[in-house]
Amino acid sequence: MIEGALRVGIDVGGTNTDAVVLDAADRVVAKAKRPTSPDVTEGLRAALDAVLAEAGAAAGGVSRVMLGTTHATNAVLERRNLGRVAVLRLGAPATTSVPPLSGWPADLREAVCAGEAVVPGGHYVDGREIGPLDRDAIRRFLDGTAADAVAVTGVFSPADGGHEREVAELVRREYGLPVSLSHEIGSLGLLERENATVLNAALYGVAAHVVEALVRALAERGLAARPYLAQNDGTLMTVEHAARLPVATIGSGPANSLRGAAFLSGVAEAVVADVGGTSTDLGVLAGGFPRESAAAVEIGGVLTNFRMPDILAIALGGGSVVREHGVGPDSVGYRITEEALVFGGGTVTMTDAAVAAGRTPPGLPGRPETFRLDGLMRAAVARADEMVADAVDRMALGRGDRPLVAVGGGAFLLAPEIPGVSRVVRPEHAEVANAVGAAIALASGRVDTILPAGESRSKAIERAKEEAAARAVAAGADAAQVEIVDLVEVPLSYLSEPAVRVHVKAAGPLAR
């Protein structure tokens, strides 16, 4: 074995934590699946131990460990372990009619908000100042709050982030607090970008806990591997980068599955169905990367506008409970090997119905002789097939020429033929596609900004490309191999001066 030739990918799901080991040629040499523990971290350690034992990997053989985790998502959904945030908007008097955190669920607002203020500052869409930055007003606000972090959102800061950067410098110098800046997180749309920025600041403590747990787990096992965290666009970032932008990990699970599905199947344009124990996530591959959502994304009852994969989740999984009235939405989850009929339990699940219909899961040698497709199970299979067909129709947008790649531990539930796709592809190692997606991911950076459409447009776009490439390098990419993988220009109307909205994404392999 070549020293440092192995990579470990880990993905923490709602039911199971999956891990894989890939060699230098990107071959899967070991894989493991362990139940996700209530505190998430123990399941991570168990999966890491299991996959290293199966690979027979020496400590010096692993150079990188990539983690996709639900820590940030769970913290927001469960309203726990969140930091207190001082919410600062730069835009008075223009934006005072709608205060910060308007529309937030009361319990989440109470858990997060240490106070909010709207002070003079910010810019117009063409980059002109709305008004000068009022540093004294900022100091008065912060002097009266007890916060763990500060979230700063300037009006049209994607066009000019100067005021946000000035506030960050003031806060770090005079108050020593971490600062979340909206132009680094979201795109146009003040309230949604502000919401994402506040959530990012509230997750700093969660991110520190994840990073510490991962680093400690590697050290305890004598692994000198470099750790990375998966982002919600299917790429990676260093743990240092993740500590600053933890909200970018929220959609990492589905994105990992999509990237893993593309890699394992060799298909770059497809619908992907990731079937787990509790739910099925459907997404679309475009050029081998997840298709991104064009709409605002709701997280824990809060609308945000940072880039997320376009995912449709349905309540169908291997552990979904089957009753007379239908399938799920409740599931036995990781207890399936104890409660499902096929494993000797007493609960009728979708796994039981699928096995009775002749759809055998991996690890089960065949359909038990005692299993017959009765009326209840037949109805459950028909209902599950309807749910999948409807979800595919909603995601395919009328295109029936693409295949469906079936991945996840519950992929056996899917029918051999599904309306709306050309064929069903079931790649090898499909049950750990999410962990594979984490292990093969690139590092990336992106810029979403507004630029003049006149003669200076070309130079401004080149600067945006350079900034996106620099952000990719900061996330862990090799500077010599970073490429621009996406460039979108959208003309903006009704402005005093012609302008375009530009989105640039740069990506590259991890630095050695």
Short mmCIF file of C-alpha atoms in Angstrom, two decimals:
data_model
loop_
_atom_site.label_atom_id
_atom_site.label_comp_id
_atom_site.label_asym_id
_atom_site.label_seq_id
_atom_site.Cartn_x
_atom_site.Cartn_y
_atom_site.Cartn_z
CA MET A 1 0.00 0.00 0.00
CA ILE A 2 1.26 3.46 -0.93
CA GLU A 3 1.77 5.68 2.10
CA GLY A 4 -1.10 8.16 2.37
CA ALA A 5 -2.95 6.71 -0.64
CA LEU A 6 -6.30 6.08 1.09
CA ARG A 7 -9.24 8.43 1.63
CA VAL A 8 -12.13 7.91 4.03
CA GLY A 9 -15.61 9.30 3.32
CA ILE A 10 -18.23 9.41 6.10
CA ASP A 11 -21.84 10.55 5.82
CA VAL A 12 -24.13 10.90 8.84
CA GLY A 13 -27.73 10.16 7.94
CA GLY A 14 -30.90 10.18 9.98
CA THR A 15 -30.90 6.38 10.32
CA ASN A 16 -27.37 5.19 9.52
CA THR A 17 -23.84 6.56 9.38
CA ASP A 18 -22.03 5.25 6.31
CA ALA A 19 -18.28 5.11 5.72
CA VAL A 20 -16.08 4.04 2.80
CA VAL A 21 -12.37 3.78 2.08
CA LEU A 22 -11.18 4.69 -1.42
CA ASP A 23 -7.72 3.95 -2.79
CA ALA A 24 -5.58 6.13 -5.05
CA ALA A 25 -7.48 4.87 -8.11
CA ASP A 26 -10.86 5.81 -6.56
CA ARG A 27 -11.81 2.17 -5.99
CA VAL A 28 -13.98 1.28 -2.99
CA VAL A 29 -11.80 -1.03 -0.87
CA ALA A 30 -14.01 -1.10 2.24
CA LYS A 31 -17.44 0.06 3.36
CA ALA A 32 -19.43 0.04 6.59
CA LYS A 33 -22.84 1.09 7.85
CA ARG A 34 -23.60 1.75 11.50
CA PRO A 35 -26.69 3.17 13.28
CA THR A 36 -26.58 6.93 13.78
CA SER A 37 -26.33 7.59 17.51
CA PRO A 38 -28.53 10.14 19.31
CA ASP A 39 -25.55 12.50 19.72
CA VAL A 40 -24.36 11.71 16.15
CA THR A 41 -20.68 11.62 17.14
CA GLU A 42 -20.68 8.06 18.56
CA GLY A 43 -22.16 6.71 15.34
CA LEU A 44 -19.45 8.52 13.42
CA ARG A 45 -16.72 6.86 15.51
CA ALA A 46 -18.31 3.41 15.17
CA ALA A 47 -18.51 3.71 11.39
CA LEU A 48 -14.92 4.96 11.19
CA ASP A 49 -13.64 2.05 13.30
CA ALA A 50 -15.61 -0.49 11.27
CA VAL A 51 -14.44 0.71 7.87
CA LEU A 52 -10.78 0.97 8.92
CA ALA A 53 -10.92 -2.55 10.36
CA GLU A 54 -12.41 -3.93 7.16
CA ALA A 55 -9.81 -2.16 5.02
CA GLY A 56 -6.99 -3.28 7.29
CA ALA A 57 -5.76 0.27 6.95
CA ALA A 58 -2.60 1.30 8.73
CA ALA A 59 -2.71 4.77 10.25
CA GLY A 60 -0.18 6.07 7.75
CA GLY A 61 -2.25 4.83 4.83
CA VAL A 62 -5.05 7.39 5.25
CA SER A 63 -4.30 10.91 4.07
CA ARG A 64 -7.77 12.51 4.16
CA VAL A 65 -11.07 12.05 5.94
CA MET A 66 -14.20 13.73 4.52
CA LEU A 67 -17.33 14.12 6.64
CA GLY A 68 -20.88 14.97 5.66
CA THR A 69 -22.90 15.59 8.79
CA THR A 70 -26.39 16.46 10.03
CA HIS A 71 -25.10 18.30 13.13
CA ALA A 72 -26.00 21.78 11.83
CA THR A 73 -29.38 20.72 10.46
CA ASN A 74 -30.34 18.97 13.70
CA ALA A 75 -29.31 21.95 15.79
CA VAL A 76 -31.62 24.27 13.85
CA LEU A 77 -34.54 21.83 13.66
CA GLU A 78 -34.31 20.91 17.36
CA ARG A 79 -33.44 24.44 18.59
CA ARG A 80 -30.50 23.22 20.67
CA ASN A 81 -26.83 24.15 21.06
CA LEU A 82 -27.38 27.38 19.13
CA GLY A 83 -25.38 30.51 19.95
CA ARG A 84 -26.86 33.90 20.84
CA VAL A 85 -26.52 36.34 17.96
CA ALA A 86 -26.46 40.13 17.81
CA VAL A 87 -28.26 40.88 14.53
CA LEU A 88 -27.03 44.01 12.79
CA ARG A 89 -28.53 45.36 9.56
CA LEU A 90 -26.87 48.17 7.60
CA GLY A 91 -29.62 50.04 5.80
CA ALA A 92 -31.39 52.70 7.92
CA PRO A 93 -33.64 54.44 7.27
CA ALA A 94 -34.55 52.56 4.06
CA THR A 95 -35.25 49.11 5.53
CA THR A 96 -36.78 49.79 8.95
CA SER A 97 -40.35 48.87 7.96
CA VAL A 98 -39.52 45.14 8.10
CA PRO A 99 -37.33 44.43 11.16
CA PRO A 100 -34.71 41.66 11.24
CA LEU A 101 -35.99 38.13 11.99
CA SER A 102 -39.53 38.99 10.88
CA GLY A 103 -41.42 35.77 10.26
CA TRP A 104 -39.12 33.58 12.36
CA PRO A 105 -40.77 30.93 14.55
CA ALA A 106 -41.01 32.32 18.08
CA ASP A 107 -39.05 29.48 19.69
CA LEU A 108 -36.15 29.77 17.24
CA ARG A 109 -36.04 33.53 17.57
CA GLU A 110 -35.96 33.24 21.35
CA ALA A 111 -33.15 30.69 21.19
CA VAL A 112 -30.97 32.73 18.82
CA CYS A 113 -31.61 36.45 19.10
CA ALA A 114 -29.53 38.50 21.53
CA GLY A 115 -30.91 41.73 20.07
CA GLU A 116 -31.30 43.37 16.67
CA ALA A 117 -30.66 46.81 15.25
CA VAL A 118 -30.91 48.62 11.92
CA VAL A 119 -28.25 51.32 11.57
CA PRO A 120 -27.21 53.70 8.76
CA GLY A 121 -25.08 52.15 6.02
CA GLY A 122 -25.44 49.80 3.07
CA HIS A 123 -25.46 50.36 -0.67
CA TYR A 124 -27.79 50.74 -3.61
CA VAL A 125 -27.84 48.06 -6.30
CA ASP A 126 -25.40 50.08 -8.41
CA GLY A 127 -22.86 50.24 -5.59
CA ARG A 128 -23.55 53.78 -4.36
CA GLU A 129 -23.78 54.28 -0.60
CA ILE A 130 -27.24 54.63 0.91
CA GLY A 131 -25.50 56.54 3.65
CA PRO A 132 -22.23 56.57 5.59
CA LEU A 133 -21.61 53.79 8.09
CA ASP A 134 -22.55 54.88 11.63
CA ARG A 135 -19.86 53.27 13.81
CA ASP A 136 -21.08 54.94 17.00
CA ALA A 137 -24.57 53.46 16.54
CA ILE A 138 -22.97 50.03 16.08
CA ARG A 139 -20.98 50.43 19.30
CA ARG A 140 -24.04 51.55 21.27
CA PHE A 141 -25.96 48.49 20.07
CA LEU A 142 -23.20 46.01 20.84
CA ASP A 143 -22.48 47.57 24.23
CA GLY A 144 -26.04 46.72 25.26
CA THR A 145 -26.09 43.08 24.12
CA ALA A 146 -24.63 39.85 25.47
CA ALA A 147 -23.92 37.80 22.34
CA ASP A 148 -21.77 34.87 21.29
CA ALA A 149 -21.46 36.17 17.71
CA VAL A 150 -22.54 39.01 15.43
CA ALA A 151 -24.42 38.70 12.12
CA VAL A 152 -23.97 41.65 9.73
CA THR A 153 -26.20 42.19 6.70
CA GLY A 154 -25.80 45.21 4.41
CA VAL A 155 -28.34 46.23 1.79
CA PHE A 156 -27.05 44.96 -1.59
CA SER A 157 -23.77 43.83 -0.04
CA PRO A 158 -23.28 41.25 -2.87
CA ALA A 159 -22.72 44.33 -5.06
CA ASP A 160 -20.41 45.99 -2.52
CA GLY A 161 -19.39 44.29 0.73
CA GLY A 162 -17.21 47.17 1.94
CA HIS A 163 -19.44 48.25 4.83
CA GLU A 164 -19.83 44.68 6.09
CA ARG A 165 -16.06 44.21 6.11
CA GLU A 166 -15.58 47.48 8.01
CA VAL A 167 -18.05 46.34 10.68
CA ALA A 168 -16.30 42.97 10.94
CA GLU A 169 -12.98 44.69 11.56
CA LEU A 170 -14.53 46.92 14.24
CA VAL A 171 -16.25 44.01 16.02
CA ARG A 172 -13.19 41.76 16.05
CA ARG A 173 -10.88 44.54 17.18
CA GLU A 174 -13.06 46.05 19.90
CA TYR A 175 -15.28 43.16 21.02
CA GLY A 176 -13.38 40.00 20.07
CA LEU A 177 -16.50 38.26 18.73
CA PRO A 178 -16.81 36.10 15.61
CA VAL A 179 -18.66 37.81 12.77
CA SER A 180 -20.89 36.37 10.05
CA LEU A 181 -21.03 38.51 6.86
CA SER A 182 -23.99 38.17 4.52
CA HIS A 183 -22.12 38.76 1.22
CA GLU A 184 -20.07 35.60 1.93
CA ILE A 185 -23.17 33.47 2.49
CA GLY A 186 -26.27 34.45 0.50
CA SER A 187 -27.24 36.17 -2.72
CA LEU A 188 -29.68 38.97 -3.54
CA GLY A 189 -32.79 39.21 -1.38
CA LEU A 190 -32.19 41.10 1.84
CA LEU A 191 -34.37 39.20 4.30
CA GLU A 192 -33.48 35.69 3.11
CA ARG A 193 -29.77 36.55 3.03
CA GLU A 194 -30.03 38.07 6.52
CA ASN A 195 -31.75 34.92 7.83
CA ALA A 196 -28.99 32.70 6.43
CA THR A 197 -26.35 34.96 7.96
CA VAL A 198 -27.97 34.81 11.42
CA LEU A 199 -28.25 31.02 11.26
CA ASN A 200 -24.59 30.83 10.27
CA ALA A 201 -23.58 32.90 13.30
CA ALA A 202 -25.80 30.78 15.58
CA LEU A 203 -24.04 27.61 14.38
CA TYR A 204 -20.46 28.62 15.25
CA GLY A 205 -20.53 26.59 18.48
CA VAL A 206 -21.99 23.54 16.71
CA ALA A 207 -19.28 23.73 14.05
CA ALA A 208 -16.56 23.96 16.68
CA HIS A 209 -17.98 20.85 18.40
CA VAL A 210 -18.07 18.87 15.12
CA VAL A 211 -14.55 19.86 14.17
CA GLU A 212 -13.22 19.06 17.65
CA ALA A 213 -14.96 15.66 17.67
CA LEU A 214 -13.64 14.74 14.22
CA VAL A 215 -10.10 15.85 14.97
CA ARG A 216 -10.15 14.01 18.31
CA ALA A 217 -11.52 10.83 16.69
CA LEU A 218 -8.68 10.87 14.16
CA ALA A 219 -6.05 11.53 16.85
CA GLU A 220 -7.36 8.71 19.07
CA ARG A 221 -6.90 6.31 16.17
CA GLY A 222 -3.43 7.55 15.31
CA LEU A 223 -4.57 9.01 11.99
CA ALA A 224 -2.61 12.03 10.79
CA ALA A 225 -5.15 12.51 7.99
CA ARG A 226 -6.35 15.97 6.95
CA PRO A 227 -10.06 16.40 7.84
CA TYR A 228 -12.63 18.06 5.56
CA LEU A 229 -16.37 18.76 5.80
CA ALA A 230 -18.85 18.40 2.94
CA GLN A 231 -20.78 21.42 1.66
CA ASN A 232 -24.34 21.63 0.40
CA ASP A 233 -23.26 21.91 -3.27
CA GLY A 234 -21.47 18.56 -3.32
CA THR A 235 -17.97 19.92 -2.68
CA LEU A 236 -15.64 20.06 0.33
CA MET A 237 -14.06 22.64 2.61
CA THR A 238 -11.34 22.53 5.22
CA VAL A 239 -12.41 22.37 8.86
CA GLU A 240 -11.05 25.91 9.29
CA HIS A 241 -13.36 27.10 6.50
CA ALA A 242 -16.27 25.12 7.95
CA ALA A 243 -15.78 26.79 11.33
CA ARG A 244 -16.43 30.14 9.62
CA LEU A 245 -19.28 29.02 7.31
CA PRO A 246 -21.08 26.18 9.13
CA VAL A 247 -24.42 26.90 7.45
CA ALA A 248 -22.84 25.64 4.20
CA THR A 249 -22.96 22.08 5.59
CA ILE A 250 -26.75 21.96 5.99
CA GLY A 251 -27.55 20.32 2.64
CA SER A 252 -24.43 18.16 2.47
CA GLY A 253 -26.19 14.78 2.86
CA PRO A 254 -28.34 14.91 -0.30
CA ALA A 255 -25.51 16.57 -2.24
CA ASN A 256 -23.12 13.76 -1.26
CA SER A 257 -25.63 11.16 -2.46
CA LEU A 258 -26.00 12.88 -5.81
CA ARG A 259 -22.25 13.16 -6.35
CA GLY A 260 -21.75 9.56 -5.25
CA ALA A 261 -24.50 8.41 -7.61
CA ALA A 262 -22.82 10.19 -10.53
CA PHE A 263 -19.44 8.67 -9.69
CA LEU A 264 -20.63 5.10 -9.13
CA SER A 265 -22.93 4.99 -12.16
CA GLY A 266 -20.83 7.01 -14.59
CA VAL A 267 -24.00 8.96 -15.47
CA ALA A 268 -23.75 12.76 -15.44
CA GLU A 269 -27.36 13.61 -16.39
CA ALA A 270 -29.95 11.72 -14.35
CA VAL A 271 -32.63 11.73 -11.69
CA VAL A 272 -31.29 10.27 -8.43
CA ALA A 273 -33.37 8.57 -5.75
CA ASP A 274 -31.61 8.06 -2.42
CA VAL A 275 -33.76 5.68 -0.39
CA GLY A 276 -32.99 5.53 3.32
CA GLY A 277 -34.67 4.03 6.34
CA THR A 278 -37.12 6.88 6.87
CA SER A 279 -37.34 8.93 3.67
CA THR A 280 -36.40 9.07 0.00
CA ASP A 281 -34.59 12.13 -1.35
CA LEU A 282 -34.88 12.82 -5.07
CA GLY A 283 -32.56 15.19 -6.90
CA VAL A 284 -31.26 15.82 -10.40
CA LEU A 285 -27.72 15.55 -11.74
CA ALA A 286 -26.65 18.24 -14.22
CA GLY A 287 -23.12 17.76 -15.51
CA GLY A 288 -22.40 15.39 -12.63
CA PHE A 289 -23.27 18.00 -9.96
CA PRO A 290 -26.54 18.54 -8.07
CA ARG A 291 -29.07 20.81 -9.76
CA GLU A 292 -29.45 23.77 -7.43
CA SER A 293 -32.72 25.13 -6.13
CA ALA A 294 -33.88 28.36 -7.76
CA ALA A 295 -36.25 29.15 -4.90
CA ALA A 296 -35.72 30.27 -1.34
CA VAL A 297 -35.00 27.30 0.92
CA GLU A 298 -36.79 26.89 4.25
CA ILE A 299 -34.69 25.64 7.15
CA GLY A 300 -36.37 25.15 10.50
CA GLY A 301 -39.20 27.49 9.50
CA VAL A 302 -36.88 30.24 8.20
CA LEU A 303 -36.51 31.24 4.54
CA THR A 304 -32.91 31.50 3.31
CA ASN A 305 -31.31 32.07 -0.10
CA PHE A 306 -27.90 30.44 -0.05
CA ARG A 307 -27.21 27.76 -2.66
CA MET A 308 -28.81 24.39 -1.88
CA PRO A 309 -29.43 21.28 -3.98
CA ASP A 310 -32.92 21.01 -5.46
CA ILE A 311 -34.24 18.11 -3.37
CA LEU A 312 -37.69 16.61 -3.01
CA ALA A 313 -38.10 14.42 0.08
CA ILE A 314 -40.95 11.92 0.44
CA ALA A 315 -41.84 9.88 3.52
CA LEU A 316 -40.88 6.49 2.12
CA GLY A 317 -38.06 4.30 3.41
CA GLY A 318 -37.16 0.75 4.28
CA GLY A 319 -38.42 1.24 7.82
CA SER A 320 -41.70 2.99 6.90
CA VAL A 321 -44.55 1.40 8.85
CA VAL A 322 -47.30 -0.22 6.76
CA ARG A 323 -50.91 0.06 7.94
CA GLU A 324 -54.37 -0.34 6.45
CA HIS A 325 -54.58 3.37 5.61
CA GLY A 326 -51.22 3.56 3.84
CA VAL A 327 -47.44 3.81 4.22
CA GLY A 328 -45.66 5.86 6.92
CA PRO A 329 -44.85 8.62 7.49
CA ASP A 330 -43.46 7.10 10.69
CA SER A 331 -40.57 4.65 10.50
CA VAL A 332 -38.86 2.13 12.75
CA GLY A 333 -35.57 3.69 11.55
CA TYR A 334 -32.37 1.99 12.68
CA ARG A 335 -34.45 -0.54 14.69
CA ILE A 336 -35.50 -2.25 11.47
CA THR A 337 -33.33 -5.33 12.12
CA GLU A 338 -35.26 -5.82 15.38
CA GLU A 339 -38.81 -4.81 14.42
CA ALA A 340 -39.40 -5.75 10.75
CA LEU A 341 -41.15 -9.07 10.11
CA VAL A 342 -38.42 -10.27 7.78
CA PHE A 343 -35.93 -10.05 10.67
CA GLY A 344 -38.24 -11.72 13.20
CA GLY A 345 -39.94 -8.62 14.57
CA GLY A 346 -43.62 -7.76 14.86
CA THR A 347 -44.02 -4.57 12.76
CA VAL A 348 -45.02 -4.59 9.09
CA THR A 349 -42.61 -2.32 7.22
CA MET A 350 -41.96 -1.38 3.61
CA THR A 351 -39.00 -3.77 3.67
CA ASP A 352 -41.41 -6.62 4.43
CA ALA A 353 -43.76 -5.56 1.63
CA ALA A 354 -40.88 -5.26 -0.84
CA VAL A 355 -39.46 -8.67 0.10
CA ALA A 356 -42.90 -10.25 -0.29
CA ALA A 357 -43.06 -8.67 -3.78
CA GLY A 358 -39.72 -10.23 -4.70
CA ARG A 359 -37.57 -7.12 -4.19
CA THR A 360 -34.80 -8.50 -1.96
CA PRO A 361 -32.51 -6.16 0.03
CA PRO A 362 -28.72 -6.66 0.09
CA GLY A 363 -27.64 -9.16 2.73
CA LEU A 364 -30.90 -11.10 2.64
CA PRO A 365 -30.26 -14.32 0.73
CA GLY A 366 -33.82 -14.60 -0.59
CA ARG A 367 -37.49 -14.28 0.20
CA PRO A 368 -38.41 -16.30 3.29
CA GLU A 369 -40.79 -19.13 2.46
CA THR A 370 -43.29 -17.82 4.97
CA PHE A 371 -43.60 -14.51 3.11
CA ARG A 372 -46.59 -14.09 0.81
CA LEU A 373 -47.85 -10.95 -0.85
CA ASP A 374 -51.13 -10.41 1.01
CA GLY A 375 -53.58 -7.58 0.44
CA LEU A 376 -51.96 -5.21 2.94
CA MET A 377 -48.48 -5.64 1.48
CA ARG A 378 -49.73 -5.50 -2.13
CA ALA A 379 -51.44 -2.18 -1.42
CA ALA A 380 -48.28 -0.85 0.28
CA VAL A 381 -46.09 -1.71 -2.73
CA ALA A 382 -48.58 -0.10 -5.11
CA ARG A 383 -48.76 3.03 -2.94
CA ALA A 384 -44.94 3.25 -2.71
CA ASP A 385 -44.61 2.93 -6.50
CA GLU A 386 -47.17 5.71 -6.95
CA MET A 387 -45.27 7.99 -4.54
CA VAL A 388 -42.00 7.45 -6.40
CA ALA A 389 -43.57 7.94 -9.85
CA ASP A 390 -45.23 11.18 -8.71
CA ALA A 391 -41.97 12.47 -7.20
CA VAL A 392 -40.02 11.61 -10.37
CA ASP A 393 -42.60 13.46 -12.47
CA ARG A 394 -42.20 16.55 -10.29
CA MET A 395 -38.39 16.49 -10.49
CA ALA A 396 -37.91 15.49 -14.15
CA LEU A 397 -39.74 18.58 -15.48
CA GLY A 398 -41.07 16.71 -18.48
CA ARG A 399 -37.79 15.13 -19.55
CA GLY A 400 -38.22 11.38 -19.77
CA ASP A 401 -34.97 10.62 -21.59
CA ARG A 402 -32.80 10.50 -18.45
CA PRO A 403 -32.18 7.41 -16.32
CA LEU A 404 -32.89 7.15 -12.62
CA VAL A 405 -29.93 6.16 -10.45
CA ALA A 406 -31.12 4.26 -7.38
CA VAL A 407 -28.87 4.56 -4.32
CA GLY A 408 -29.13 4.23 -0.56
CA GLY A 409 -29.69 1.26 1.70
CA GLY A 410 -33.37 1.10 0.73
CA ALA A 411 -32.89 1.28 -3.06
CA PHE A 412 -34.25 -2.26 -3.38
CA LEU A 413 -37.71 -0.80 -2.66
CA LEU A 414 -37.85 0.81 -6.10
CA ALA A 415 -39.61 -0.93 -8.96
CA PRO A 416 -37.55 -2.33 -11.90
CA GLU A 417 -39.27 0.18 -14.21
CA ILE A 418 -40.43 3.67 -13.20
CA PRO A 419 -42.58 5.99 -15.35
CA GLY A 420 -40.86 9.21 -16.40
CA VAL A 421 -37.29 7.86 -16.72
CA SER A 422 -35.59 5.86 -19.46
CA ARG A 423 -34.28 3.12 -17.18
CA VAL A 424 -33.33 2.38 -13.58
CA VAL A 425 -29.57 2.15 -12.87
CA ARG A 426 -28.42 0.31 -9.73
CA PRO A 427 -24.64 0.81 -9.42
CA GLU A 428 -22.30 -1.27 -7.28
CA HIS A 429 -21.83 0.13 -3.75
CA ALA A 430 -25.09 2.08 -4.15
CA GLU A 431 -25.91 1.59 -0.45
CA VAL A 432 -22.98 3.85 0.54
CA ALA A 433 -23.20 6.39 -2.32
CA ASN A 434 -23.42 9.27 0.16
CA ALA A 435 -20.10 8.36 1.78
CA VAL A 436 -18.52 7.85 -1.66
CA GLY A 437 -19.76 11.30 -2.67
CA ALA A 438 -18.00 12.81 0.33
CA ALA A 439 -14.77 10.96 -0.43
CA ILE A 440 -14.49 11.99 -4.11
CA ALA A 441 -15.63 15.60 -3.77
CA LEU A 442 -13.71 18.66 -4.95
CA ALA A 443 -13.25 21.92 -3.05
CA SER A 444 -15.09 24.96 -4.34
CA GLY A 445 -15.77 28.65 -3.95
CA ARG A 446 -18.45 30.89 -5.39
CA VAL A 447 -19.27 34.56 -5.94
CA ASP A 448 -22.74 36.02 -6.54
CA THR A 449 -22.56 39.73 -7.30
CA ILE A 450 -23.81 42.63 -9.43
CA LEU A 451 -21.50 44.18 -12.03
CA PRO A 452 -21.73 47.07 -14.51
CA ALA A 453 -22.77 46.02 -18.02
CA GLY A 454 -20.68 48.63 -19.82
CA GLU A 455 -17.10 48.60 -21.03
CA SER A 456 -15.74 47.56 -17.63
CA ARG A 457 -17.88 44.39 -17.59
CA SER A 458 -15.17 42.03 -18.85
CA LYS A 459 -12.62 43.17 -16.30
CA ALA A 460 -15.18 42.99 -13.50
CA ILE A 461 -16.10 39.42 -14.45
CA GLU A 462 -12.43 38.45 -14.44
CA ARG A 463 -12.14 39.86 -10.92
CA ALA A 464 -15.19 37.84 -9.88
CA LYS A 465 -13.56 34.70 -11.33
CA GLU A 466 -10.38 35.43 -9.39
CA GLU A 467 -12.35 35.90 -6.16
CA ALA A 468 -14.25 32.64 -6.70
CA ALA A 469 -10.96 30.82 -7.33
CA ALA A 470 -9.46 32.37 -4.19
CA ARG A 471 -12.45 31.17 -2.16
CA ALA A 472 -11.99 27.66 -3.58
CA VAL A 473 -8.34 27.71 -2.50
CA ALA A 474 -9.39 28.91 0.96
CA ALA A 475 -11.77 25.93 1.10
CA GLY A 476 -8.85 23.55 0.40
CA ALA A 477 -8.46 23.36 -3.40
CA ASP A 478 -5.12 23.12 -5.18
CA ALA A 479 -4.47 26.63 -6.56
CA ALA A 480 -2.77 25.19 -9.66
CA GLN A 481 -5.81 23.09 -10.61
CA VAL A 482 -8.78 25.33 -9.81
CA GLU A 483 -11.15 25.84 -12.74
CA ILE A 484 -14.26 27.94 -13.32
CA VAL A 485 -17.03 25.35 -13.57
CA ASP A 486 -20.07 27.64 -13.72
CA LEU A 487 -20.60 31.20 -14.94
CA VAL A 488 -24.10 32.69 -15.25
CA GLU A 489 -24.96 36.27 -16.26
CA VAL A 490 -28.47 37.70 -15.84
CA PRO A 491 -29.19 41.26 -17.12
CA LEU A 492 -30.91 43.49 -14.55
CA SER A 493 -33.64 45.85 -15.72
CA TYR A 494 -34.95 49.20 -14.47
CA LEU A 495 -31.60 50.51 -13.21
CA SER A 496 -30.15 53.93 -13.84
CA GLU A 497 -27.04 52.25 -15.27
CA PRO A 498 -27.00 48.89 -17.13
CA ALA A 499 -25.89 46.04 -14.88
CA VAL A 500 -25.77 42.25 -14.78
CA ARG A 501 -26.03 39.76 -11.97
CA VAL A 502 -23.10 37.32 -12.16
CA HIS A 503 -22.76 33.95 -10.44
CA VAL A 504 -19.34 32.31 -10.63
CA LYS A 505 -18.36 28.92 -9.21
CA ALA A 506 -14.76 27.65 -9.12
CA ALA A 507 -13.73 24.12 -8.12
CA GLY A 508 -10.63 21.97 -8.03
CA PRO A 509 -9.07 18.87 -6.48
CA LEU A 510 -7.83 19.08 -2.90
CA ALA A 511 -4.34 20.43 -2.36
CA ARG A 512 -1.70 17.84 -1.52
#
